[in-house]
Amino acid sequence: MRKVIMSMAVLSFCCSGPTIAQQSKLSGPEMPQRLISADFTRMEGKFNTMFNECVGAGRANEGLRADWQQQLAYVRKECGFKYIRMHGLLSDDMAVYQEDKNGKPVYNFMYIDVLFDFLHSIGMKPFVELGFMPSGLASGSKTIFWWRGNVTPPRDYEKWGALVRNLALHFTERYGADEVKTWYFEVWNEPNLDGFWAGTQQDYFKLYTYSAKAIKSVNPAYRVGGPATAGAAWEPEMIEYCHRNNVPLDFISTHSYGVKQGYLDEFGNSGTVLDKNPMSVSGDVIQSRREIAHSPMPGLELHYTEWSSSYTPADPLHDSYHEASYVLQKLKQVGKAANSMSYWVFTDIFEEPGPRFTPFHGGFGMLTIQGINKPVFYAYKFMNQLGDMELKNSDSSSWLCRDSAGNMQALIWDFTNTHPGDSVHNQKYYIRDLPAKPKGKLKVRVENVPAGMYSLELYRVGYKCNDAYSTYLSLGRPAQLSSRQVEAIKSLNDGSPILKEIVEIRNGAPFVKDWEIRENDVFLLNLIKL
């Protein structure tokens, strides 16, 4: 028999600021109140989970590392990601292609097999990015990043097409056509940027044509698309080209980031500024969907195969508690406009500028190299805990859901862009200790919750609560972390609930809960039927 404790509060040690019990003393009549109201019986429909369809990773060769694999298995389990996309599948460090003394291609897919077999073992699928160019097939020597991905067109497009065809045949033989039909094949990465593609737009369309026809020659049901551009570029041109030339196209893919000032700044030297436009990123996605809808191919899927607040792996915004609420705000704004939004990336084991020397360096990842959860990790974990049915809710910064067991979840956040503006770079602003200002009282009221006893759990991410970077600052920002320091940071930011209690809901009475909210706080409320 379950023992019922009517009022048991458990406060996580990591979370500073007022406790739930103290908050009423701080809330005066001058403080605003935000009311989130819903009805347990009124459904919006099936909850849209495009947010965890796919996640990014740096490059394929990093996926052969034990720590990378351990972190991906953890993120898959906690956040529910289904697909993963990465660069460099065909680069030289994957040992895919060479030619014999007579110029005959020699293929080797052993490293890819190790990687994809691991993905299969943890229940994930590849979103296959076809790139970069094997040096044995490249028309030039131009490369990008520390690991020297070759970005030149093939010197022989027929040989490129044969490589892609043989790769698709190999996948079919190893995993079966029914499985590969569920994958996506994306041609290249950001060909509209000179750093990533040493050819023209027409050269890219030629590369795409050979790639798409090679894949479809193995199985017409395999899915192929592009142009995988930066900044939502080339979408109408891509659709028009494929439509006019009868080239297969199953989806549009592109990228968007929420900062201003250029691209391809892997060292963060030029500085970035978080865009003050409230529809940055999400506005691009909505526009992409609009362009597809008004094109000759209106039924195409839309995949944002890279997105984040910033496009440099040296932006402290990625480490900040602000990132969690930023991500939630953008995903809520996107709604159903995209089939997937692939966060770039899941881990700081990411070596575009080379191996990193400090534990918190503004890396793209949800986890640090040492496996410390950043605030954005919890945003994705919380979304993954929402039930499969969404309740009707007019609030623009929350989701209320329920599941088949009769449990209810509410994910609520405040996104406040506190960045001071163009005069200050992210690299100077987000490395600071940035206390969050109070935003008033938050009240959740849900009608028609079935009567009974429930366990209520409240989780929080925000300033000094599941905010590993602030803990790191409190340690004096050491250049290296000892194993004891790593464990301490993990322990103080482990995602434990800030409140647990047993509540009774009586017939005809609504469920009501209120508490204080600060700038960029994120809360997950779980109401579990006993």
Short mmCIF file of C-alpha atoms in Angstrom, two decimals:
data_model
loop_
_atom_site.label_atom_id
_atom_site.label_comp_id
_atom_site.label_asym_id
_atom_site.label_seq_id
_atom_site.Cartn_x
_atom_site.Cartn_y
_atom_site.Cartn_z
CA MET A 1 0.00 0.00 0.00
CA ARG A 2 1.35 3.42 -1.00
CA LYS A 3 2.23 5.67 1.90
CA VAL A 4 0.80 9.17 1.36
CA ILE A 5 2.74 12.13 2.73
CA MET A 6 0.55 15.17 2.36
CA SER A 7 3.19 17.90 2.29
CA MET A 8 6.78 16.88 1.70
CA ALA A 9 9.01 19.52 0.03
CA VAL A 10 12.45 18.52 -1.21
CA LEU A 11 14.63 21.43 -2.31
CA SER A 12 17.60 20.82 -4.59
CA PHE A 13 20.84 22.16 -3.14
CA CYS A 14 21.90 23.55 -6.52
CA CYS A 15 19.11 26.10 -6.70
CA SER A 16 19.71 29.47 -5.16
CA GLY A 17 17.12 32.13 -4.53
CA PRO A 18 13.85 31.88 -2.61
CA THR A 19 12.30 28.53 -1.79
CA ILE A 20 8.72 27.82 -2.74
CA ALA A 21 7.66 28.48 0.85
CA GLN A 22 9.45 31.82 0.96
CA GLN A 23 8.19 33.16 -2.35
CA SER A 24 4.87 34.49 -1.12
CA LYS A 25 6.75 36.90 1.15
CA LEU A 26 8.57 38.38 -1.84
CA SER A 27 5.54 38.80 -4.03
CA GLY A 28 3.76 42.09 -3.53
CA PRO A 29 0.74 43.57 -5.27
CA GLU A 30 3.04 45.45 -7.65
CA MET A 31 4.43 42.21 -9.10
CA PRO A 32 2.74 41.00 -12.30
CA GLN A 33 0.99 37.65 -12.42
CA ARG A 34 1.10 35.32 -15.39
CA LEU A 35 -1.87 32.95 -15.54
CA ILE A 36 -1.74 29.73 -17.53
CA SER A 37 -5.15 28.12 -17.71
CA ALA A 38 -6.31 24.94 -19.39
CA ASP A 39 -8.95 22.25 -19.27
CA PHE A 40 -7.84 18.64 -18.82
CA THR A 41 -10.60 17.51 -21.21
CA ARG A 42 -9.89 20.00 -24.04
CA MET A 43 -7.23 18.80 -26.47
CA GLU A 44 -5.21 20.70 -29.03
CA GLY A 45 -4.24 17.35 -30.55
CA LYS A 46 -1.24 15.05 -30.64
CA PHE A 47 1.84 16.76 -29.22
CA ASN A 48 4.28 17.70 -31.99
CA THR A 49 7.70 16.16 -31.30
CA MET A 50 9.65 17.57 -34.24
CA PHE A 51 12.13 18.94 -31.66
CA ASN A 52 13.70 15.54 -31.02
CA GLU A 53 13.46 13.98 -34.46
CA CYS A 54 17.13 14.76 -35.08
CA VAL A 55 20.23 16.13 -33.35
CA GLY A 56 23.62 17.16 -34.69
CA ALA A 57 27.18 16.01 -34.08
CA GLY A 58 30.51 17.39 -35.25
CA ARG A 59 32.02 14.82 -37.57
CA ALA A 60 31.73 11.12 -38.19
CA ASN A 61 35.23 10.21 -36.99
CA GLU A 62 34.47 11.63 -33.53
CA GLY A 63 31.69 9.03 -33.37
CA LEU A 64 34.33 6.30 -33.10
CA ARG A 65 35.37 7.61 -29.66
CA ALA A 66 34.14 5.82 -26.53
CA ASP A 67 33.25 9.04 -24.67
CA TRP A 68 31.27 10.35 -27.67
CA GLN A 69 29.32 7.10 -27.85
CA GLN A 70 28.65 7.10 -24.11
CA GLN A 71 27.32 10.65 -24.24
CA LEU A 72 25.12 9.96 -27.26
CA ALA A 73 23.60 6.90 -25.59
CA TYR A 74 22.84 9.07 -22.54
CA VAL A 75 21.32 11.92 -24.57
CA ARG A 76 19.30 9.46 -26.63
CA LYS A 77 17.89 7.89 -23.44
CA GLU A 78 17.10 11.18 -21.69
CA CYS A 79 16.00 13.35 -24.64
CA GLY A 80 14.60 10.80 -27.08
CA PHE A 81 16.43 11.83 -30.25
CA LYS A 82 15.69 9.56 -33.21
CA TYR A 83 18.16 10.67 -35.92
CA ILE A 84 21.67 12.11 -35.86
CA ARG A 85 23.44 14.15 -38.53
CA MET A 86 27.15 14.87 -38.77
CA HIS A 87 29.82 16.11 -41.17
CA GLY A 88 32.71 14.24 -42.72
CA LEU A 89 31.22 10.82 -43.42
CA LEU A 90 33.24 10.60 -46.63
CA SER A 91 36.31 12.53 -45.47
CA ASP A 92 39.75 10.92 -45.46
CA ASP A 93 39.73 10.14 -41.72
CA MET A 94 36.87 7.70 -42.42
CA ALA A 95 39.02 5.88 -45.00
CA VAL A 96 36.16 5.46 -47.47
CA TYR A 97 37.77 5.97 -50.89
CA GLN A 98 41.01 5.57 -52.77
CA GLU A 99 42.06 4.51 -56.25
CA ASP A 100 44.45 1.78 -57.33
CA LYS A 101 47.40 2.35 -59.65
CA ASN A 102 45.08 2.07 -62.64
CA GLY A 103 42.66 4.72 -61.34
CA LYS A 104 40.02 2.17 -60.36
CA PRO A 105 38.00 3.13 -57.25
CA VAL A 106 38.50 1.13 -54.07
CA TYR A 107 35.78 1.46 -51.43
CA ASN A 108 36.08 0.80 -47.70
CA PHE A 109 33.09 1.21 -45.40
CA MET A 110 34.51 -0.41 -42.25
CA TYR A 111 34.67 2.78 -40.16
CA ILE A 112 31.18 3.79 -41.25
CA ASP A 113 29.96 0.32 -40.26
CA VAL A 114 31.37 0.70 -36.74
CA LEU A 115 29.63 4.05 -36.36
CA PHE A 116 26.29 3.10 -37.87
CA ASP A 117 26.21 -0.25 -36.04
CA PHE A 118 26.57 1.71 -32.80
CA LEU A 119 23.73 4.07 -33.78
CA HIS A 120 21.58 1.04 -34.54
CA SER A 121 22.45 -0.51 -31.15
CA ILE A 122 21.04 2.48 -29.24
CA GLY A 123 17.94 2.82 -31.41
CA MET A 124 19.05 5.80 -33.50
CA LYS A 125 19.12 6.32 -37.25
CA PRO A 126 21.52 8.32 -39.42
CA PHE A 127 20.49 11.48 -41.21
CA VAL A 128 23.19 10.83 -43.79
CA GLU A 129 25.10 13.92 -44.89
CA LEU A 130 27.02 13.11 -48.09
CA GLY A 131 30.32 14.95 -47.67
CA PHE A 132 33.05 15.96 -47.70
CA MET A 133 35.11 15.01 -50.75
CA PRO A 134 37.62 12.16 -50.42
CA SER A 135 41.00 13.55 -51.47
CA GLY A 136 41.37 10.71 -53.97
CA LEU A 137 38.33 12.05 -55.81
CA ALA A 138 38.75 15.78 -55.18
CA SER A 139 39.37 18.35 -57.90
CA GLY A 140 41.44 20.55 -55.57
CA SER A 141 43.13 20.80 -52.21
CA LYS A 142 40.93 23.39 -50.43
CA THR A 143 39.88 22.19 -46.98
CA ILE A 144 38.00 23.43 -43.94
CA PHE A 145 38.54 22.99 -40.21
CA TRP A 146 41.30 21.43 -38.16
CA TRP A 147 40.46 18.00 -39.54
CA ARG A 148 40.72 19.20 -43.16
CA GLY A 149 37.45 18.32 -44.80
CA ASN A 150 37.95 18.74 -48.54
CA VAL A 151 35.34 21.13 -49.96
CA THR A 152 36.11 20.93 -53.69
CA PRO A 153 33.84 19.39 -56.31
CA PRO A 154 34.71 15.91 -57.57
CA ARG A 155 37.15 15.79 -60.46
CA ASP A 156 34.93 13.06 -61.95
CA TYR A 157 31.18 13.25 -61.29
CA GLU A 158 30.63 9.72 -62.59
CA LYS A 159 33.01 8.38 -59.96
CA TRP A 160 31.26 10.46 -57.31
CA GLY A 161 27.91 9.01 -58.35
CA ALA A 162 29.39 5.51 -58.25
CA LEU A 163 30.69 6.11 -54.71
CA VAL A 164 27.25 7.24 -53.55
CA ARG A 165 25.56 4.32 -55.29
CA ASN A 166 27.96 1.79 -53.74
CA LEU A 167 27.45 3.34 -50.33
CA ALA A 168 23.66 3.03 -50.67
CA LEU A 169 24.04 -0.56 -51.89
CA HIS A 170 26.24 -1.33 -48.91
CA PHE A 171 23.68 0.13 -46.50
CA THR A 172 20.96 -1.93 -48.14
CA GLU A 173 22.94 -5.15 -47.83
CA ARG A 174 23.93 -4.47 -44.22
CA TYR A 175 20.72 -3.03 -42.76
CA GLY A 176 18.00 -4.00 -45.24
CA ALA A 177 15.97 -1.86 -47.63
CA ASP A 178 13.07 -1.46 -45.18
CA GLU A 179 15.42 0.15 -42.65
CA VAL A 180 17.24 2.39 -45.14
CA LYS A 181 13.86 3.61 -46.44
CA THR A 182 13.45 5.28 -43.04
CA TRP A 183 16.75 7.20 -43.38
CA TYR A 184 17.41 10.55 -45.03
CA PHE A 185 20.24 11.33 -47.47
CA GLU A 186 21.31 14.97 -47.55
CA VAL A 187 23.74 16.18 -50.19
CA TRP A 188 26.67 18.22 -48.81
CA ASN A 189 26.70 21.00 -46.21
CA GLU A 190 26.20 24.74 -46.70
CA PRO A 191 27.25 24.94 -50.37
CA ASN A 192 26.25 28.62 -50.44
CA LEU A 193 29.29 29.41 -48.28
CA ASP A 194 32.66 29.56 -49.99
CA GLY A 195 34.32 27.88 -47.02
CA PHE A 196 32.19 24.78 -47.45
CA TRP A 197 31.93 24.54 -51.26
CA ALA A 198 34.58 25.63 -53.72
CA GLY A 199 32.15 25.49 -56.64
CA THR A 200 29.19 27.49 -57.89
CA GLN A 201 25.49 26.99 -57.31
CA GLN A 202 25.31 25.18 -60.64
CA ASP A 203 28.18 22.95 -59.58
CA TYR A 204 26.24 22.06 -56.46
CA PHE A 205 23.10 21.29 -58.46
CA LYS A 206 25.21 19.00 -60.63
CA LEU A 207 26.59 17.25 -57.53
CA TYR A 208 23.07 16.92 -56.18
CA THR A 209 21.78 15.46 -59.45
CA TYR A 210 24.43 12.74 -59.53
CA SER A 211 23.89 11.97 -55.85
CA ALA A 212 20.09 11.81 -56.01
CA LYS A 213 20.03 9.62 -59.10
CA ALA A 214 22.64 7.29 -57.57
CA ILE A 215 20.57 6.82 -54.42
CA LYS A 216 17.29 6.35 -56.28
CA SER A 217 18.96 3.81 -58.60
CA VAL A 218 19.40 1.56 -55.58
CA ASN A 219 15.85 2.05 -54.33
CA PRO A 220 13.34 4.65 -55.55
CA ALA A 221 11.87 4.82 -52.03
CA TYR A 222 15.08 6.11 -50.46
CA ARG A 223 14.77 9.76 -49.45
CA VAL A 224 17.18 12.39 -50.72
CA GLY A 225 17.25 16.17 -50.42
CA GLY A 226 19.15 19.41 -49.90
CA PRO A 227 20.48 22.04 -50.35
CA ALA A 228 21.60 22.08 -46.67
CA THR A 229 22.38 25.79 -47.01
CA ALA A 230 23.30 28.35 -44.40
CA GLY A 231 20.73 31.05 -43.68
CA ALA A 232 17.74 29.41 -45.41
CA ALA A 233 19.23 30.17 -48.85
CA TRP A 234 18.69 28.58 -52.28
CA GLU A 235 15.37 26.94 -51.40
CA PRO A 236 13.23 28.26 -54.29
CA GLU A 237 16.15 27.78 -56.69
CA MET A 238 16.64 24.20 -55.53
CA ILE A 239 12.99 23.33 -55.97
CA GLU A 240 12.80 25.03 -59.37
CA TYR A 241 15.94 23.25 -60.60
CA CYS A 242 14.72 19.80 -59.53
CA HIS A 243 11.21 20.39 -60.86
CA ARG A 244 12.43 21.71 -64.22
CA ASN A 245 15.01 18.96 -64.71
CA ASN A 246 13.02 16.06 -63.25
CA VAL A 247 15.62 15.49 -60.53
CA PRO A 248 14.41 13.58 -57.43
CA LEU A 249 13.80 15.74 -54.36
CA ASP A 250 12.08 14.45 -51.23
CA PHE A 251 12.84 17.20 -48.75
CA ILE A 252 14.31 20.65 -48.34
CA SER A 253 17.02 21.12 -45.72
CA THR A 254 18.66 24.30 -44.52
CA HIS A 255 20.10 26.00 -41.41
CA SER A 256 19.52 29.05 -39.23
CA TYR A 257 21.21 30.62 -36.22
CA GLY A 258 20.07 33.43 -33.94
CA VAL A 259 23.07 35.77 -34.03
CA LYS A 260 24.31 38.55 -36.27
CA GLN A 261 27.77 39.10 -37.83
CA GLY A 262 28.93 36.64 -40.49
CA TYR A 263 29.40 32.90 -40.71
CA LEU A 264 32.15 30.31 -40.35
CA ASP A 265 33.78 31.77 -37.26
CA GLU A 266 34.84 28.54 -35.55
CA PHE A 267 37.21 30.38 -33.18
CA GLY A 268 34.75 33.10 -32.11
CA ASN A 269 37.29 35.81 -32.91
CA SER A 270 34.98 38.16 -34.82
CA GLY A 271 32.39 38.19 -32.04
CA THR A 272 28.68 37.43 -32.19
CA VAL A 273 25.61 39.34 -31.04
CA LEU A 274 22.33 37.67 -30.12
CA ASP A 275 19.71 39.03 -32.49
CA LYS A 276 17.06 41.22 -30.86
CA ASN A 277 14.52 40.21 -33.53
CA PRO A 278 11.95 38.18 -31.56
CA MET A 279 11.37 35.97 -34.63
CA SER A 280 15.00 35.19 -35.41
CA VAL A 281 15.42 31.55 -36.50
CA SER A 282 11.69 30.81 -36.23
CA GLY A 283 10.90 33.45 -38.84
CA ASP A 284 13.29 31.70 -41.25
CA VAL A 285 11.56 28.38 -40.69
CA ILE A 286 8.10 29.82 -41.27
CA GLN A 287 9.35 31.54 -44.42
CA SER A 288 10.88 28.27 -45.67
CA ARG A 289 7.56 26.50 -45.22
CA ARG A 290 5.83 29.32 -47.07
CA GLU A 291 8.29 29.06 -49.99
CA ILE A 292 7.68 25.31 -50.24
CA ALA A 293 3.90 25.76 -50.08
CA HIS A 294 4.00 28.21 -52.99
CA SER A 295 6.42 26.13 -55.07
CA PRO A 296 5.79 23.53 -57.77
CA MET A 297 6.48 20.86 -55.09
CA PRO A 298 4.31 21.97 -52.15
CA GLY A 299 4.36 18.58 -50.39
CA LEU A 300 8.08 18.52 -49.62
CA GLU A 301 9.23 17.85 -46.08
CA LEU A 302 11.23 20.62 -44.39
CA HIS A 303 14.20 19.76 -42.17
CA TYR A 304 16.31 22.35 -40.40
CA THR A 305 19.38 20.11 -40.08
CA GLU A 306 21.30 22.70 -38.05
CA TRP A 307 20.03 25.37 -35.72
CA SER A 308 21.03 27.03 -32.46
CA SER A 309 21.35 30.45 -30.92
CA SER A 310 24.84 30.96 -32.40
CA TYR A 311 26.92 29.55 -35.27
CA THR A 312 30.32 29.52 -33.57
CA PRO A 313 31.56 26.83 -31.15
CA ALA A 314 33.16 29.63 -29.15
CA ASP A 315 30.04 31.42 -27.91
CA PRO A 316 29.43 31.37 -24.14
CA LEU A 317 25.70 31.75 -24.79
CA HIS A 318 25.68 27.99 -25.46
CA ASP A 319 26.87 27.36 -21.89
CA SER A 320 24.51 29.88 -20.28
CA TYR A 321 21.18 29.27 -18.60
CA HIS A 322 19.71 31.68 -21.19
CA GLU A 323 20.11 28.97 -23.86
CA ALA A 324 17.44 26.71 -22.36
CA SER A 325 14.62 29.24 -22.54
CA TYR A 326 15.86 30.51 -25.93
CA VAL A 327 15.55 27.04 -27.45
CA LEU A 328 12.08 26.48 -26.02
CA GLN A 329 10.87 29.85 -27.26
CA LYS A 330 12.05 29.21 -30.81
CA LEU A 331 10.60 25.72 -30.99
CA LYS A 332 7.25 26.95 -29.71
CA GLN A 333 7.25 29.72 -32.34
CA VAL A 334 8.08 27.28 -35.16
CA GLY A 335 5.06 25.13 -34.36
CA LYS A 336 4.33 22.71 -37.19
CA ALA A 337 6.29 24.57 -39.88
CA ALA A 338 9.21 22.09 -39.84
CA ASN A 339 9.34 18.30 -39.87
CA SER A 340 12.48 18.42 -37.74
CA MET A 341 14.69 20.98 -36.01
CA SER A 342 18.11 19.44 -35.41
CA TYR A 343 19.93 21.19 -32.57
CA TRP A 344 23.60 21.71 -33.36
CA VAL A 345 25.08 19.72 -31.47
CA PHE A 346 24.65 17.19 -28.65
CA THR A 347 28.22 17.28 -27.26
CA ASP A 348 31.27 19.53 -26.93
CA ILE A 349 33.33 16.61 -28.23
CA PHE A 350 33.53 18.68 -31.38
CA GLU A 351 36.77 19.59 -33.09
CA GLU A 352 36.19 22.04 -35.95
CA PRO A 353 38.77 24.45 -34.44
CA GLY A 354 40.77 21.53 -33.03
CA PRO A 355 40.64 19.91 -29.60
CA ARG A 356 39.50 22.37 -26.94
CA PHE A 357 41.63 23.17 -23.91
CA THR A 358 39.08 24.42 -21.39
CA PRO A 359 35.97 22.75 -19.92
CA PHE A 360 33.53 25.61 -20.66
CA HIS A 361 34.53 27.30 -23.94
CA GLY A 362 31.16 28.17 -25.49
CA GLY A 363 30.90 24.89 -27.37
CA PHE A 364 27.78 23.96 -29.28
CA GLY A 365 27.05 20.91 -27.13
CA MET A 366 24.29 20.08 -24.68
CA LEU A 367 27.02 18.35 -22.66
CA THR A 368 30.58 19.43 -21.99
CA ILE A 369 33.52 17.26 -23.01
CA GLN A 370 33.45 15.82 -19.48
CA GLY A 371 29.75 14.98 -19.79
CA ILE A 372 28.41 17.81 -17.61
CA ASN A 373 24.78 18.67 -18.39
CA LYS A 374 24.31 22.23 -19.62
CA PRO A 375 20.97 24.01 -19.09
CA VAL A 376 19.92 23.39 -22.70
CA PHE A 377 20.17 19.64 -22.08
CA TYR A 378 17.38 19.96 -19.53
CA ALA A 379 15.21 21.89 -21.98
CA TYR A 380 15.29 18.86 -24.28
CA LYS A 381 14.93 16.38 -21.43
CA PHE A 382 11.86 18.24 -20.16
CA MET A 383 10.26 18.32 -23.61
CA ASN A 384 10.82 14.57 -23.88
CA GLN A 385 8.87 14.07 -20.64
CA LEU A 386 5.71 15.71 -21.96
CA GLY A 387 2.72 13.49 -22.65
CA ASP A 388 1.57 12.64 -26.15
CA MET A 389 -1.58 14.78 -26.07
CA GLU A 390 -1.37 18.58 -25.90
CA LEU A 391 -4.01 20.57 -24.03
CA LYS A 392 -5.43 23.77 -25.45
CA ASN A 393 -3.45 26.65 -24.03
CA SER A 394 -3.22 30.26 -25.18
CA ASP A 395 0.05 31.02 -23.38
CA SER A 396 2.90 31.58 -25.88
CA SER A 397 5.71 30.25 -23.67
CA SER A 398 4.42 26.94 -22.37
CA TRP A 399 3.05 23.52 -23.25
CA LEU A 400 0.52 21.60 -21.18
CA CYS A 401 0.15 17.91 -21.97
CA ARG A 402 -1.33 14.69 -20.64
CA ASP A 403 -0.65 11.02 -21.25
CA SER A 404 -2.74 7.86 -21.45
CA ALA A 405 -2.10 7.06 -17.77
CA GLY A 406 -3.90 10.22 -16.67
CA ASN A 407 -0.78 12.17 -15.74
CA MET A 408 -0.38 15.85 -16.62
CA GLN A 409 2.74 17.85 -17.44
CA ALA A 410 3.34 21.57 -17.82
CA LEU A 411 6.53 22.97 -19.35
CA ILE A 412 6.69 26.73 -18.75
CA TRP A 413 9.43 29.25 -19.35
CA ASP A 414 10.27 32.91 -19.58
CA PHE A 415 12.49 34.06 -22.42
CA THR A 416 13.92 37.53 -21.90
CA ASN A 417 16.67 38.70 -24.25
CA THR A 418 18.86 40.58 -21.77
CA HIS A 419 21.69 41.13 -24.24
CA PRO A 420 22.66 44.84 -24.14
CA GLY A 421 22.85 45.22 -27.94
CA ASP A 422 25.32 45.49 -30.80
CA SER A 423 27.99 47.28 -28.77
CA VAL A 424 28.77 44.14 -26.74
CA HIS A 425 29.70 40.73 -28.13
CA ASN A 426 28.31 37.51 -26.69
CA GLN A 427 31.91 36.55 -25.93
CA LYS A 428 32.11 39.44 -23.44
CA TYR A 429 28.55 39.33 -22.08
CA TYR A 430 27.65 35.68 -21.46
CA ILE A 431 30.91 34.83 -19.67
CA ARG A 432 29.77 37.02 -16.77
CA ASP A 433 27.77 36.11 -13.72
CA LEU A 434 24.31 37.24 -14.87
CA PRO A 435 21.72 37.21 -12.06
CA ALA A 436 18.11 36.85 -13.21
CA LYS A 437 15.59 39.53 -12.32
CA PRO A 438 12.18 38.53 -10.92
CA LYS A 439 9.27 38.44 -13.38
CA GLY A 440 6.44 38.11 -10.87
CA LYS A 441 4.12 35.28 -9.94
CA LEU A 442 3.20 32.37 -12.17
CA LYS A 443 -0.11 30.58 -11.66
CA VAL A 444 -1.20 27.34 -13.33
CA ARG A 445 -4.91 26.51 -13.21
CA VAL A 446 -6.34 23.40 -14.89
CA GLU A 447 -10.03 22.54 -14.79
CA ASN A 448 -11.57 19.06 -14.82
CA VAL A 449 -8.51 17.12 -13.65
CA PRO A 450 -9.96 13.78 -12.46
CA ALA A 451 -10.40 13.63 -8.69
CA GLY A 452 -7.82 11.67 -6.75
CA MET A 453 -4.41 11.70 -5.16
CA TYR A 454 -1.41 12.88 -7.16
CA SER A 455 2.31 13.22 -6.71
CA LEU A 456 3.44 16.68 -7.76
CA GLU A 457 7.05 17.24 -8.87
CA LEU A 458 8.49 20.60 -9.88
CA TYR A 459 11.78 20.92 -11.78
CA ARG A 460 13.65 24.10 -12.59
CA VAL A 461 16.42 25.38 -14.83
CA GLY A 462 17.64 28.94 -14.49
CA TYR A 463 20.19 31.14 -12.84
CA LYS A 464 22.18 29.01 -10.36
CA CYS A 465 19.74 26.14 -10.73
CA ASN A 466 20.90 23.32 -12.99
CA ASP A 467 23.23 26.03 -14.26
CA ALA A 468 26.60 24.29 -14.47
CA TYR A 469 28.42 27.31 -15.86
CA SER A 470 27.57 29.39 -12.78
CA THR A 471 28.93 26.59 -10.61
CA TYR A 472 32.08 26.61 -12.73
CA LEU A 473 32.41 30.38 -12.19
CA SER A 474 32.08 29.87 -8.43
CA LEU A 475 35.11 27.57 -8.60
CA GLY A 476 37.20 30.39 -10.06
CA ARG A 477 36.86 29.34 -13.72
CA PRO A 478 39.74 26.80 -13.66
CA ALA A 479 41.43 26.03 -16.98
CA GLN A 480 41.23 22.32 -16.14
CA LEU A 481 38.82 20.43 -13.91
CA SER A 482 39.83 17.64 -11.59
CA SER A 483 37.68 14.53 -11.47
CA ARG A 484 36.44 15.67 -8.06
CA GLN A 485 35.42 19.07 -9.47
CA VAL A 486 33.62 17.43 -12.40
CA GLU A 487 31.64 15.22 -10.03
CA ALA A 488 30.84 18.19 -7.82
CA ILE A 489 29.49 20.22 -10.75
CA LYS A 490 27.45 17.24 -11.93
CA SER A 491 26.06 16.62 -8.45
CA LEU A 492 25.00 20.22 -7.94
CA ASN A 493 23.28 20.34 -11.35
CA ASP A 494 21.75 16.88 -11.61
CA GLY A 495 18.19 17.90 -12.47
CA SER A 496 16.64 16.87 -9.14
CA PRO A 497 13.18 18.30 -8.44
CA ILE A 498 13.01 21.49 -6.40
CA LEU A 499 9.66 20.43 -4.94
CA LYS A 500 7.87 17.15 -4.25
CA GLU A 501 4.51 16.90 -2.58
CA ILE A 502 1.35 14.85 -2.52
CA VAL A 503 -1.81 16.72 -3.54
CA GLU A 504 -5.46 15.78 -3.50
CA ILE A 505 -7.82 17.02 -6.19
CA ARG A 506 -11.48 16.92 -5.22
CA ASN A 507 -14.46 16.57 -7.53
CA GLY A 508 -15.24 19.84 -9.26
CA ALA A 509 -12.18 21.63 -7.91
CA PRO A 510 -9.47 22.83 -10.29
CA PHE A 511 -5.79 22.05 -9.92
CA VAL A 512 -4.04 25.31 -8.95
CA LYS A 513 -0.38 25.96 -8.26
CA ASP A 514 1.55 29.22 -8.13
CA TRP A 515 5.16 30.21 -7.61
CA GLU A 516 7.68 32.91 -8.54
CA ILE A 517 9.39 33.07 -11.94
CA ARG A 518 12.55 34.91 -12.93
CA GLU A 519 14.02 35.94 -16.27
CA ASN A 520 14.82 32.88 -18.39
CA ASP A 521 13.57 30.38 -15.84
CA VAL A 522 12.30 27.04 -17.15
CA PHE A 523 9.91 24.88 -15.09
CA LEU A 524 8.58 21.38 -15.61
CA LEU A 525 5.58 20.43 -13.50
CA ASN A 526 4.67 16.75 -13.34
CA LEU A 527 1.32 15.74 -11.86
CA ILE A 528 1.41 11.96 -11.48
CA LYS A 529 -1.76 10.03 -10.67
CA LEU A 530 -1.36 7.71 -7.68
#
